[in-house]
mmCIF file of C-alpha atoms in Angstrom:
data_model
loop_
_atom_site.group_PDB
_atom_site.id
_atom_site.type_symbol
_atom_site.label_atom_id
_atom_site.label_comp_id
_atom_site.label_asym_id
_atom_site.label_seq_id
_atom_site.Cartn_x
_atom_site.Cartn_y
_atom_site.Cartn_z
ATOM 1 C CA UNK R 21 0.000 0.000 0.000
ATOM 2 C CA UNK R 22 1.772 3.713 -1.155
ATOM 3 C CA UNK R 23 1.782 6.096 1.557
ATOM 4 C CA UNK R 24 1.911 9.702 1.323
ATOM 5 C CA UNK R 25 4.574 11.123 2.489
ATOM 6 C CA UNK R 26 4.442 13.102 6.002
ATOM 7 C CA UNK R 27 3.877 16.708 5.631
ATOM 8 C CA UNK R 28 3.937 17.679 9.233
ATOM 9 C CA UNK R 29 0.959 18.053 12.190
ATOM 10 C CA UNK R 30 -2.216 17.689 11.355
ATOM 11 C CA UNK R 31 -4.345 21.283 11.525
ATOM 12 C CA UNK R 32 -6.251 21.951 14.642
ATOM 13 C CA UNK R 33 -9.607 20.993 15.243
ATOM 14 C CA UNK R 34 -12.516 23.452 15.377
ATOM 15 C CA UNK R 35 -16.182 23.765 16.726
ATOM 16 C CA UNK R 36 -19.069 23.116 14.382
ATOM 17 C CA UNK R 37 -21.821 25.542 15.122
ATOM 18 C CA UNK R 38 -24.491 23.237 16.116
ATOM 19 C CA UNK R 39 -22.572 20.378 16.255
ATOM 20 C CA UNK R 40 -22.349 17.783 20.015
ATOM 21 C CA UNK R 41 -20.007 18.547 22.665
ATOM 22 C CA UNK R 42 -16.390 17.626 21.876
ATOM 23 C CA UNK R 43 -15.471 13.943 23.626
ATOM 24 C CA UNK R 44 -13.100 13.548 26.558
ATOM 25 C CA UNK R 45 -9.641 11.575 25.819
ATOM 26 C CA UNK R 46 -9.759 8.381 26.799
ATOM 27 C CA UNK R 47 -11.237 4.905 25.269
ATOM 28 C CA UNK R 48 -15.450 5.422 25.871
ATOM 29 C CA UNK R 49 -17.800 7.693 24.923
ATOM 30 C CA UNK R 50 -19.941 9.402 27.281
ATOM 31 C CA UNK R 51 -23.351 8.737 27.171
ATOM 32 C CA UNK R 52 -26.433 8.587 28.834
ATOM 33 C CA UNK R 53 -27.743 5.261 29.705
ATOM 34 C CA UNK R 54 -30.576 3.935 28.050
ATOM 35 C CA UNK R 55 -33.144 2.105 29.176
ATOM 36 C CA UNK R 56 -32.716 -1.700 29.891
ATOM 37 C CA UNK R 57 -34.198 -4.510 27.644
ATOM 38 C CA UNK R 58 -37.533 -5.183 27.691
ATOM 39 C CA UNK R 59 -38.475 -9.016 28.533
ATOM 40 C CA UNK R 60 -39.079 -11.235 25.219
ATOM 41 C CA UNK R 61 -43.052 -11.730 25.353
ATOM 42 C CA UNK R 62 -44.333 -15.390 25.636
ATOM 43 C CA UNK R 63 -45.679 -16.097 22.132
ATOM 44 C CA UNK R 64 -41.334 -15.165 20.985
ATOM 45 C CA UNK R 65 -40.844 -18.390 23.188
ATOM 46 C CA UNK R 66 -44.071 -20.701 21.675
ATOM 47 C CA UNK R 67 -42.598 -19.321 18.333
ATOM 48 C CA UNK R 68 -39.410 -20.825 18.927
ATOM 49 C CA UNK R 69 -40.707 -23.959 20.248
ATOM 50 C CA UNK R 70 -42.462 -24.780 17.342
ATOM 51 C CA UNK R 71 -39.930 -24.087 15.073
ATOM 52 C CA UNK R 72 -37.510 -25.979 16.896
ATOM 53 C CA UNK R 73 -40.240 -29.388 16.898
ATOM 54 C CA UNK R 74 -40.495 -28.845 13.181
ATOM 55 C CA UNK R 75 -36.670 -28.510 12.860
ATOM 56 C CA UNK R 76 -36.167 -31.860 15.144
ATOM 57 C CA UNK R 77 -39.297 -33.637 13.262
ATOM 58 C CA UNK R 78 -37.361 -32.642 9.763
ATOM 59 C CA UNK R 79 -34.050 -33.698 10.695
ATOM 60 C CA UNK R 80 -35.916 -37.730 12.205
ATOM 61 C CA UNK R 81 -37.783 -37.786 9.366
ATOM 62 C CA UNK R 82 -35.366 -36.854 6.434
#
């Protein structure tokens, strides 16, 4: 892979009018936390039941 060649510091950053709030050094982005993860409701589970006796009933069968 050609590289360009280095041509010194990079220019400064600058504000965007409008724009979020510049991020802290370090490894993680602030954030707010969101809300937690709302239980799967029962038919999700009678869904994958059936789906998994079809699967098994495929898989004896064929």
């Amino acid at each position: 892979m050609d590289e360009r060649p280095h041509d010194g510091p990079l220019p400064g950053a600058y504000p965007v009018p409008g724009g979020s709030l510049p991020l802290v050094d370090g490894d993680r982005v602030p954030w707010r936390p969101g809300p937690g993860r709302r239980p799967l409701p029962w038919r999700r589970y009678v869904y994958g039941g059936v789906i998994a006796l079809v699967v098994l009933l495929l898989v004896l069968l064929g």
